[in-house]
Amino acid sequence: MSQPPSLSGPLVAFDFDGTLTVADSFTAFLRWRAGPAGWLRGLAALGPATARYLVDRDRGRIKAAAVAQFLEGVEALQLSEEAERFADQVWDRFMRPDALACWEDWGKKGAHRVIVTASPALTVAPFARRLGAEALLGTELALDPDGRITGAFVGENCRGEEKVERLIRAYGPDAVLEAAYGDTSGDAEMLARAAHPGFRRFRQRPDRR
């Protein structure tokens, strides 16, 4: 097991969807990639999985079903390239100005800024690179031996207590989380560990003029 990174500044964690962004990035990406007709066909095929979700509320299961429906068999390299194009196209209407200001402010303070997201790390990675994130922790998509998406995850959906587990694995059990920002119950455990938690702190929407 590798040693956790040595932090030269405070550790600050940001949720991604709804916190740094105005909407769920993975849903938006799948819809963008599938196109209107493909999106509707995919939603129809997800009917049984959606019905199960209404009973068990298992977000990981419904997300895995969506990955299998829309992405199974796609090469990871191709998906990465598509995610890059998607990020370029939606950035200006997707990112919250007040969240970006907070992100930049922590950067000026020398913070180690990590995005901790339930969305696949592969599709969030272009946003993380553009932000200059020091690290990205997200749900990992399983690949077959040919580098294609299988529809399963490597490990758990990165939500709730799993966000804390990812931070511990990355930075060690004694790492001090100076601040954390999130917007749903899936961020509660992460926020509870932060010296300065920010729940639904960011409200601004980008100017679409």
PDB file of C-alpha atoms in Angstrom:
ATOM      1  CA  MET A   1       0.000   0.000   0.000  1.00  0.00           C
ATOM      2  CA  SER A   2       1.401   3.381  -1.024  1.00  0.00           C
ATOM      3  CA  GLN A   3       2.072   6.064   1.543  1.00  0.00           C
ATOM      4  CA  PRO A   4      -0.377   8.980   1.693  1.00  0.00           C
ATOM      5  CA  PRO A   5       0.838  12.164   0.022  1.00  0.00           C
ATOM      6  CA  SER A   6       2.638  14.752   2.104  1.00  0.00           C
ATOM      7  CA  LEU A   7       0.408  17.808   2.306  1.00  0.00           C
ATOM      8  CA  SER A   8       2.066  21.206   2.249  1.00  0.00           C
ATOM      9  CA  GLY A   9      -1.222  23.006   2.909  1.00  0.00           C
ATOM     10  CA  PRO A  10      -4.691  22.418   4.367  1.00  0.00           C
ATOM     11  CA  LEU A  11      -6.771  19.546   2.998  1.00  0.00           C
ATOM     12  CA  VAL A  12     -10.059  20.773   1.516  1.00  0.00           C
ATOM     13  CA  ALA A  13     -12.686  18.497  -0.068  1.00  0.00           C
ATOM     14  CA  PHE A  14     -15.330  19.512  -2.597  1.00  0.00           C
ATOM     15  CA  ASP A  15     -18.270  17.464  -3.762  1.00  0.00           C
ATOM     16  CA  PHE A  16     -18.742  17.970  -7.502  1.00  0.00           C
ATOM     17  CA  ASP A  17     -22.332  17.579  -8.705  1.00  0.00           C
ATOM     18  CA  GLY A  18     -24.587  20.337  -7.404  1.00  0.00           C
ATOM     19  CA  THR A  19     -21.736  21.876  -5.413  1.00  0.00           C
ATOM     20  CA  LEU A  20     -19.241  23.009  -8.020  1.00  0.00           C
ATOM     21  CA  THR A  21     -21.835  22.494 -10.759  1.00  0.00           C
ATOM     22  CA  VAL A  22     -25.485  23.451 -11.235  1.00  0.00           C
ATOM     23  CA  ALA A  23     -26.578  19.920 -12.195  1.00  0.00           C
ATOM     24  CA  ASP A  24     -25.635  16.262 -12.078  1.00  0.00           C
ATOM     25  CA  SER A  25     -22.722  15.942 -14.472  1.00  0.00           C
ATOM     26  CA  PHE A  26     -23.007  12.222 -15.162  1.00  0.00           C
ATOM     27  CA  THR A  27     -26.677  12.358 -16.119  1.00  0.00           C
ATOM     28  CA  ALA A  28     -25.959  15.369 -18.325  1.00  0.00           C
ATOM     29  CA  PHE A  29     -23.027  13.563 -19.942  1.00  0.00           C
ATOM     30  CA  LEU A  30     -25.037  10.417 -20.673  1.00  0.00           C
ATOM     31  CA  ARG A  31     -27.843  12.477 -22.186  1.00  0.00           C
ATOM     32  CA  TRP A  32     -25.387  14.521 -24.288  1.00  0.00           C
ATOM     33  CA  ARG A  33     -23.628  11.402 -25.499  1.00  0.00           C
ATOM     34  CA  ALA A  34     -26.765   9.395 -26.315  1.00  0.00           C
ATOM     35  CA  GLY A  35     -28.623  12.170 -28.124  1.00  0.00           C
ATOM     36  CA  PRO A  36     -32.391  12.760 -27.752  1.00  0.00           C
ATOM     37  CA  ALA A  37     -33.573   9.488 -29.303  1.00  0.00           C
ATOM     38  CA  GLY A  38     -30.906   7.339 -27.663  1.00  0.00           C
ATOM     39  CA  TRP A  39     -31.590   8.932 -24.301  1.00  0.00           C
ATOM     40  CA  LEU A  40     -35.311   8.139 -24.479  1.00  0.00           C
ATOM     41  CA  ARG A  41     -34.627   4.548 -25.573  1.00  0.00           C
ATOM     42  CA  GLY A  42     -32.183   4.113 -22.728  1.00  0.00           C
ATOM     43  CA  LEU A  43     -34.603   5.496 -20.155  1.00  0.00           C
ATOM     44  CA  ALA A  44     -37.287   3.107 -21.372  1.00  0.00           C
ATOM     45  CA  ALA A  45     -34.896   0.165 -21.051  1.00  0.00           C
ATOM     46  CA  LEU A  46     -34.049   1.285 -17.508  1.00  0.00           C
ATOM     47  CA  GLY A  47     -37.702   1.004 -16.470  1.00  0.00           C
ATOM     48  CA  PRO A  48     -37.271  -2.133 -14.303  1.00  0.00           C
ATOM     49  CA  ALA A  49     -34.138  -0.732 -12.624  1.00  0.00           C
ATOM     50  CA  THR A  50     -35.947   2.529 -11.954  1.00  0.00           C
ATOM     51  CA  ALA A  51     -38.848   0.630 -10.383  1.00  0.00           C
ATOM     52  CA  ARG A  52     -36.419  -1.206  -8.086  1.00  0.00           C
ATOM     53  CA  TYR A  53     -34.805   2.077  -7.122  1.00  0.00           C
ATOM     54  CA  LEU A  54     -38.166   3.474  -6.016  1.00  0.00           C
ATOM     55  CA  VAL A  55     -38.297   0.592  -3.543  1.00  0.00           C
ATOM     56  CA  ASP A  56     -34.715   0.171  -2.332  1.00  0.00           C
ATOM     57  CA  ARG A  57     -33.289   3.682  -2.985  1.00  0.00           C
ATOM     58  CA  ASP A  58     -29.958   2.097  -3.851  1.00  0.00           C
ATOM     59  CA  ARG A  59     -28.195   4.844  -5.789  1.00  0.00           C
ATOM     60  CA  GLY A  60     -25.227   2.635  -6.553  1.00  0.00           C
ATOM     61  CA  ARG A  61     -27.429  -0.019  -8.167  1.00  0.00           C
ATOM     62  CA  ILE A  62     -29.357   2.406 -10.365  1.00  0.00           C
ATOM     63  CA  LYS A  63     -26.128   4.110 -11.416  1.00  0.00           C
ATOM     64  CA  ALA A  64     -24.555   0.773 -12.337  1.00  0.00           C
ATOM     65  CA  ALA A  65     -27.666  -0.044 -14.379  1.00  0.00           C
ATOM     66  CA  ALA A  66     -27.316   3.275 -16.216  1.00  0.00           C
ATOM     67  CA  VAL A  67     -23.631   2.626 -16.894  1.00  0.00           C
ATOM     68  CA  ALA A  68     -24.467  -0.817 -18.283  1.00  0.00           C
ATOM     69  CA  GLN A  69     -27.288   0.556 -20.442  1.00  0.00           C
ATOM     70  CA  PHE A  70     -25.502   3.539 -21.920  1.00  0.00           C
ATOM     71  CA  LEU A  71     -21.788   2.682 -21.760  1.00  0.00           C
ATOM     72  CA  GLU A  72     -21.211  -1.075 -21.662  1.00  0.00           C
ATOM     73  CA  GLY A  73     -18.654  -2.065 -24.291  1.00  0.00           C
ATOM     74  CA  VAL A  74     -17.352   1.467 -24.878  1.00  0.00           C
ATOM     75  CA  GLU A  75     -13.567   1.836 -24.816  1.00  0.00           C
ATOM     76  CA  ALA A  76     -12.339   3.804 -21.807  1.00  0.00           C
ATOM     77  CA  LEU A  77     -10.051   5.873 -24.051  1.00  0.00           C
ATOM     78  CA  GLN A  78     -12.968   6.837 -26.277  1.00  0.00           C
ATOM     79  CA  LEU A  79     -15.061   7.715 -23.228  1.00  0.00           C
ATOM     80  CA  SER A  80     -12.271   9.884 -21.853  1.00  0.00           C
ATOM     81  CA  GLU A  81     -12.070  11.791 -25.125  1.00  0.00           C
ATOM     82  CA  GLU A  82     -15.830  12.272 -25.179  1.00  0.00           C
ATOM     83  CA  ALA A  83     -15.805  13.459 -21.569  1.00  0.00           C
ATOM     84  CA  GLU A  84     -13.178  16.033 -22.529  1.00  0.00           C
ATOM     85  CA  ARG A  85     -15.371  17.388 -25.329  1.00  0.00           C
ATOM     86  CA  PHE A  86     -18.397  17.445 -23.044  1.00  0.00           C
ATOM     87  CA  ALA A  87     -16.544  19.434 -20.385  1.00  0.00           C
ATOM     88  CA  ASP A  88     -15.392  21.975 -22.961  1.00  0.00           C
ATOM     89  CA  GLN A  89     -18.922  22.427 -24.283  1.00  0.00           C
ATOM     90  CA  VAL A  90     -20.764  22.793 -20.967  1.00  0.00           C
ATOM     91  CA  TRP A  91     -18.210  24.513 -18.724  1.00  0.00           C
ATOM     92  CA  ASP A  92     -19.496  28.075 -19.091  1.00  0.00           C
ATOM     93  CA  ARG A  93     -23.096  27.138 -18.280  1.00  0.00           C
ATOM     94  CA  PHE A  94     -22.330  24.383 -15.790  1.00  0.00           C
ATOM     95  CA  MET A  95     -19.983  25.752 -13.128  1.00  0.00           C
ATOM     96  CA  ARG A  96     -21.172  27.837 -10.182  1.00  0.00           C
ATOM     97  CA  PRO A  97     -19.333  31.203 -10.049  1.00  0.00           C
ATOM     98  CA  ASP A  98     -19.363  31.406  -6.236  1.00  0.00           C
ATOM     99  CA  ALA A  99     -18.067  27.831  -5.959  1.00  0.00           C
ATOM    100  CA  LEU A 100     -15.258  28.597  -8.402  1.00  0.00           C
ATOM    101  CA  ALA A 101     -14.366  31.698  -6.375  1.00  0.00           C
ATOM    102  CA  CYS A 102     -14.137  29.617  -3.205  1.00  0.00           C
ATOM    103  CA  TRP A 103     -12.072  27.005  -5.032  1.00  0.00           C
ATOM    104  CA  GLU A 104      -9.646  29.654  -6.240  1.00  0.00           C
ATOM    105  CA  ASP A 105      -9.466  31.261  -2.809  1.00  0.00           C
ATOM    106  CA  TRP A 106      -8.387  27.988  -1.238  1.00  0.00           C
ATOM    107  CA  GLY A 107      -5.860  27.575  -4.029  1.00  0.00           C
ATOM    108  CA  LYS A 108      -4.326  30.936  -3.178  1.00  0.00           C
ATOM    109  CA  LYS A 109      -3.989  29.738   0.416  1.00  0.00           C
ATOM    110  CA  GLY A 110      -1.968  26.758  -0.764  1.00  0.00           C
ATOM    111  CA  ALA A 111      -4.666  24.203   0.003  1.00  0.00           C
ATOM    112  CA  HIS A 112      -4.652  20.648  -1.286  1.00  0.00           C
ATOM    113  CA  ARG A 113      -8.024  20.629  -3.051  1.00  0.00           C
ATOM    114  CA  VAL A 114      -9.596  17.250  -3.676  1.00  0.00           C
ATOM    115  CA  ILE A 115     -12.838  16.560  -5.528  1.00  0.00           C
ATOM    116  CA  VAL A 116     -14.765  13.702  -3.895  1.00  0.00           C
ATOM    117  CA  THR A 117     -17.647  12.652  -6.117  1.00  0.00           C
ATOM    118  CA  ALA A 118     -20.135   9.855  -6.667  1.00  0.00           C
ATOM    119  CA  SER A 119     -19.845  10.434 -10.415  1.00  0.00           C
ATOM    120  CA  PRO A 120     -17.324   8.319 -12.313  1.00  0.00           C
ATOM    121  CA  ALA A 121     -13.816   9.673 -11.927  1.00  0.00           C
ATOM    122  CA  LEU A 122     -13.299   9.091 -15.642  1.00  0.00           C
ATOM    123  CA  THR A 123     -16.014  11.564 -16.664  1.00  0.00           C
ATOM    124  CA  VAL A 124     -15.188  14.161 -13.993  1.00  0.00           C
ATOM    125  CA  ALA A 125     -11.450  14.090 -14.746  1.00  0.00           C
ATOM    126  CA  PRO A 126     -11.572  16.757 -17.507  1.00  0.00           C
ATOM    127  CA  PHE A 127     -13.281  19.174 -15.105  1.00  0.00           C
ATOM    128  CA  ALA A 128     -10.740  18.356 -12.373  1.00  0.00           C
ATOM    129  CA  ARG A 129      -7.833  19.042 -14.721  1.00  0.00           C
ATOM    130  CA  ARG A 130      -9.329  22.348 -15.831  1.00  0.00           C
ATOM    131  CA  LEU A 131      -9.849  23.339 -12.190  1.00  0.00           C
ATOM    132  CA  GLY A 132      -6.288  22.399 -11.322  1.00  0.00           C
ATOM    133  CA  ALA A 133      -7.438  19.965  -8.644  1.00  0.00           C
ATOM    134  CA  GLU A 134      -4.679  18.393  -6.621  1.00  0.00           C
ATOM    135  CA  ALA A 135      -6.644  15.105  -6.506  1.00  0.00           C
ATOM    136  CA  LEU A 136      -9.854  13.441  -7.654  1.00  0.00           C
ATOM    137  CA  LEU A 137     -11.653  10.649  -5.813  1.00  0.00           C
ATOM    138  CA  GLY A 138     -14.711   9.233  -7.559  1.00  0.00           C
ATOM    139  CA  THR A 139     -16.600   6.097  -8.473  1.00  0.00           C
ATOM    140  CA  GLU A 140     -14.342   3.855 -10.542  1.00  0.00           C
ATOM    141  CA  LEU A 141     -15.729   2.082 -13.611  1.00  0.00           C
ATOM    142  CA  ALA A 142     -14.646  -1.518 -14.145  1.00  0.00           C
ATOM    143  CA  LEU A 143     -12.962  -2.404 -17.440  1.00  0.00           C
ATOM    144  CA  ASP A 144     -12.624  -5.707 -19.241  1.00  0.00           C
ATOM    145  CA  PRO A 145      -9.203  -6.971 -20.444  1.00  0.00           C
ATOM    146  CA  ASP A 146      -9.635  -4.945 -23.652  1.00  0.00           C
ATOM    147  CA  GLY A 147     -10.151  -1.686 -21.771  1.00  0.00           C
ATOM    148  CA  ARG A 148     -13.901  -1.514 -22.325  1.00  0.00           C
ATOM    149  CA  ILE A 149     -16.580  -0.505 -19.824  1.00  0.00           C
ATOM    150  CA  THR A 150     -18.264  -3.557 -18.265  1.00  0.00           C
ATOM    151  CA  GLY A 151     -21.126  -1.829 -16.475  1.00  0.00           C
ATOM    152  CA  ALA A 152     -19.786  -2.666 -13.008  1.00  0.00           C
ATOM    153  CA  PHE A 153     -17.828  -0.620 -10.482  1.00  0.00           C
ATOM    154  CA  VAL A 154     -14.424  -1.192  -8.935  1.00  0.00           C
ATOM    155  CA  GLY A 155     -15.305  -0.910  -5.262  1.00  0.00           C
ATOM    156  CA  GLU A 156     -18.315   1.007  -3.973  1.00  0.00           C
ATOM    157  CA  ASN A 157     -20.269   3.956  -5.284  1.00  0.00           C
ATOM    158  CA  CYS A 158     -18.391   6.964  -3.862  1.00  0.00           C
ATOM    159  CA  ARG A 159     -21.197   8.357  -1.723  1.00  0.00           C
ATOM    160  CA  GLY A 160     -21.917   8.763   1.982  1.00  0.00           C
ATOM    161  CA  GLU A 161     -19.488   6.919   4.246  1.00  0.00           C
ATOM    162  CA  GLU A 162     -17.565   5.769   1.164  1.00  0.00           C
ATOM    163  CA  LYS A 163     -16.413   9.373   0.631  1.00  0.00           C
ATOM    164  CA  VAL A 164     -14.802   9.307   4.065  1.00  0.00           C
ATOM    165  CA  GLU A 165     -13.266   5.902   3.362  1.00  0.00           C
ATOM    166  CA  ARG A 166     -11.721   7.208   0.134  1.00  0.00           C
ATOM    167  CA  LEU A 167     -10.234  10.190   1.959  1.00  0.00           C
ATOM    168  CA  ILE A 168      -8.801   7.930   4.654  1.00  0.00           C
ATOM    169  CA  ARG A 169      -7.267   5.598   2.078  1.00  0.00           C
ATOM    170  CA  ALA A 170      -5.769   8.526   0.204  1.00  0.00           C
ATOM    171  CA  TYR A 171      -4.508  10.635   3.111  1.00  0.00           C
ATOM    172  CA  GLY A 172      -4.437   8.376   6.156  1.00  0.00           C
ATOM    173  CA  PRO A 173      -6.730   8.142   9.197  1.00  0.00           C
ATOM    174  CA  ASP A 174      -5.091  11.080  10.962  1.00  0.00           C
ATOM    175  CA  ALA A 175      -5.390  13.577   8.122  1.00  0.00           C
ATOM    176  CA  VAL A 176      -7.189  16.752   9.171  1.00  0.00           C
ATOM    177  CA  LEU A 177      -9.926  17.903   6.810  1.00  0.00           C
ATOM    178  CA  GLU A 178      -9.817  21.676   7.109  1.00  0.00           C
ATOM    179  CA  ALA A 179     -12.981  22.308   5.093  1.00  0.00           C
ATOM    180  CA  ALA A 180     -15.502  20.367   3.037  1.00  0.00           C
ATOM    181  CA  TYR A 181     -18.349  21.428   0.774  1.00  0.00           C
ATOM    182  CA  GLY A 182     -21.390  19.440  -0.339  1.00  0.00           C
ATOM    183  CA  ASP A 183     -25.075  19.736  -1.130  1.00  0.00           C
ATOM    184  CA  THR A 184     -26.821  16.417  -0.371  1.00  0.00           C
ATOM    185  CA  SER A 185     -27.182  13.774   2.329  1.00  0.00           C
ATOM    186  CA  GLY A 186     -24.503  11.828   0.460  1.00  0.00           C
ATOM    187  CA  ASP A 187     -21.987  14.407   1.668  1.00  0.00           C
ATOM    188  CA  ALA A 188     -23.037  14.384   5.338  1.00  0.00           C
ATOM    189  CA  GLU A 189     -20.331  12.038   6.619  1.00  0.00           C
ATOM    190  CA  MET A 190     -17.594  13.952   4.816  1.00  0.00           C
ATOM    191  CA  LEU A 191     -18.870  17.302   6.102  1.00  0.00           C
ATOM    192  CA  ALA A 192     -19.008  15.929   9.647  1.00  0.00           C
ATOM    193  CA  ARG A 193     -15.237  15.322   9.575  1.00  0.00           C
ATOM    194  CA  ALA A 194     -14.382  18.852   8.453  1.00  0.00           C
ATOM    195  CA  ALA A 195     -13.338  21.651  10.772  1.00  0.00           C
ATOM    196  CA  HIS A 196     -15.312  24.019   8.534  1.00  0.00           C
ATOM    197  CA  PRO A 197     -18.241  22.285   6.811  1.00  0.00           C
ATOM    198  CA  GLY A 198     -20.144  24.052   4.060  1.00  0.00           C
ATOM    199  CA  PHE A 199     -23.555  22.611   3.234  1.00  0.00           C
ATOM    200  CA  ARG A 200     -25.278  24.125   0.201  1.00  0.00           C
ATOM    201  CA  ARG A 201     -22.967  27.107   0.506  1.00  0.00           C
ATOM    202  CA  PHE A 202     -22.977  27.875  -3.210  1.00  0.00           C
ATOM    203  CA  ARG A 203     -26.122  29.128  -4.946  1.00  0.00           C
ATOM    204  CA  GLN A 204     -24.988  31.181  -7.939  1.00  0.00           C
ATOM    205  CA  ARG A 205     -25.734  30.117 -11.474  1.00  0.00           C
ATOM    206  CA  PRO A 206     -23.620  31.131 -14.480  1.00  0.00           C
ATOM    207  CA  ASP A 207     -24.691  34.087 -16.583  1.00  0.00           C
ATOM    208  CA  ARG A 208     -26.044  32.601 -19.817  1.00  0.00           C
ATOM    209  CA  ARG A 209     -26.217  35.855 -21.752  1.00  0.00           C
TER     210      ARG A 209
END
